Amino acid sequence: KESLTPMVTEFMRLAKAGLSGSPSSLKMIPTYTGRVLGTEKGVFYALDIGGTNFRTLQVQLNGNGTVSEPLLKSFDIGAERMRGSG
């Protein structure tokens, strides 16, 4: 079983760089929530629309500081939709 630690570390480095205005492959828009306590429960979603992809993330917070396996899906937007009239 692979460790997610290197991926999380790199993601955090890129996110911090993007939020501070430094060069990063992650284009970040600052949004703020309250401090996470680890007692949160429920299903949460994140949506991201980039230049060519629409990505969705679903994660279940278990309320004891753990999360269930995240479900990530990516969809190609397609050139026709990117140049649509709307």
C-alpha positions as MATLAB code, in Angstrom:
seq = 'KESLTPMVTEFMRLAKAGLSGSPSSLKMIPTYTGRVLGTEKGVFYALDIGGTNFRTLQVQLNGNGTVSEPLLKSFDIGAERMRGSG';
ca = [
       0.000    0.000    0.000;
       1.417    3.343   -1.076;
       1.871    6.140    1.408;
       0.031    9.352    0.564;
       2.453   11.426    2.629;
       4.716   12.549   -0.281;
       1.687   13.510   -2.385;
       0.087   15.448    0.474;
       3.388   17.194    1.255;
       3.821   18.282   -2.372;
       0.195   19.396   -2.631;
       0.544   21.504    0.523;
       3.759   23.085   -0.801;
       2.089   23.997   -4.099;
      -1.068   25.253   -2.384;
       0.897   27.505   -0.012;
       2.916   28.862   -2.940;
      -0.251   29.529   -4.960;
      -1.989   31.288   -2.062;
       1.044   33.495   -1.408;
       1.248   34.554   -5.070;
       4.458   32.598   -5.702;
       4.870   30.446   -8.814;
       2.816   27.265   -8.528;
       1.062   24.800  -10.800;
      -1.997   25.280   -8.561;
      -3.919   28.467   -9.275;
      -5.369   29.367   -5.914;
      -8.208   31.671   -4.926;
      -8.216   32.241   -1.159;
     -11.388   30.950    0.495;
     -11.735   30.628    4.209;
     -13.560   28.275    6.538;
     -13.470   27.878   10.275;
     -10.743   25.887   11.978;
     -11.116   22.160   11.419;
     -11.482   20.327   14.734;
     -11.697   16.724   13.543;
     -15.178   16.303   14.978;
     -16.894   17.227   11.703;
     -19.181   14.550   10.259;
     -20.819   14.122    6.889;
     -20.206   13.971    3.174;
     -18.428   16.967    1.654;
     -17.813   17.867   -1.972;
     -15.220   19.939   -3.794;
     -15.647   21.041   -7.398;
     -12.950   22.417   -9.679;
     -13.356   23.688  -13.210;
     -10.059   24.212  -14.977;
      -9.187   25.004  -18.551;
      -9.903   21.535  -19.915;
     -11.230   19.467  -16.994;
     -14.048   19.426  -14.482;
     -13.036   17.595  -11.315;
     -15.174   16.447   -8.411;
     -14.121   15.172   -5.000;
     -16.380   13.502   -2.463;
     -15.084   12.793    1.018;
     -16.789   11.360    4.105;
     -15.658   12.923    7.394;
     -16.146   10.398   10.183;
     -16.081   12.777   13.161;
     -13.100   11.165   14.868;
     -10.392   12.903   12.838;
     -10.523   10.328   10.043;
     -11.905   10.323    6.514;
     -13.162    7.498    4.354;
     -11.506    6.811    1.000;
     -12.074    9.938   -1.146;
     -13.864    9.550   -4.464;
     -12.268   11.667   -7.200;
     -13.589   11.933  -10.758;
     -12.322   14.000  -13.661;
     -14.277   14.879  -16.794;
     -12.933   16.341  -20.026;
     -14.738   19.603  -20.820;
     -14.070   19.282  -24.549;
     -13.198   21.950  -27.096;
     -16.802   22.345  -28.286;
     -18.048   23.238  -24.789;
     -15.120   25.581  -24.168;
     -16.051   27.592  -27.260;
     -19.801   27.483  -26.762;
     -22.073   30.483  -27.168;
     -23.127   30.608  -23.501;
];
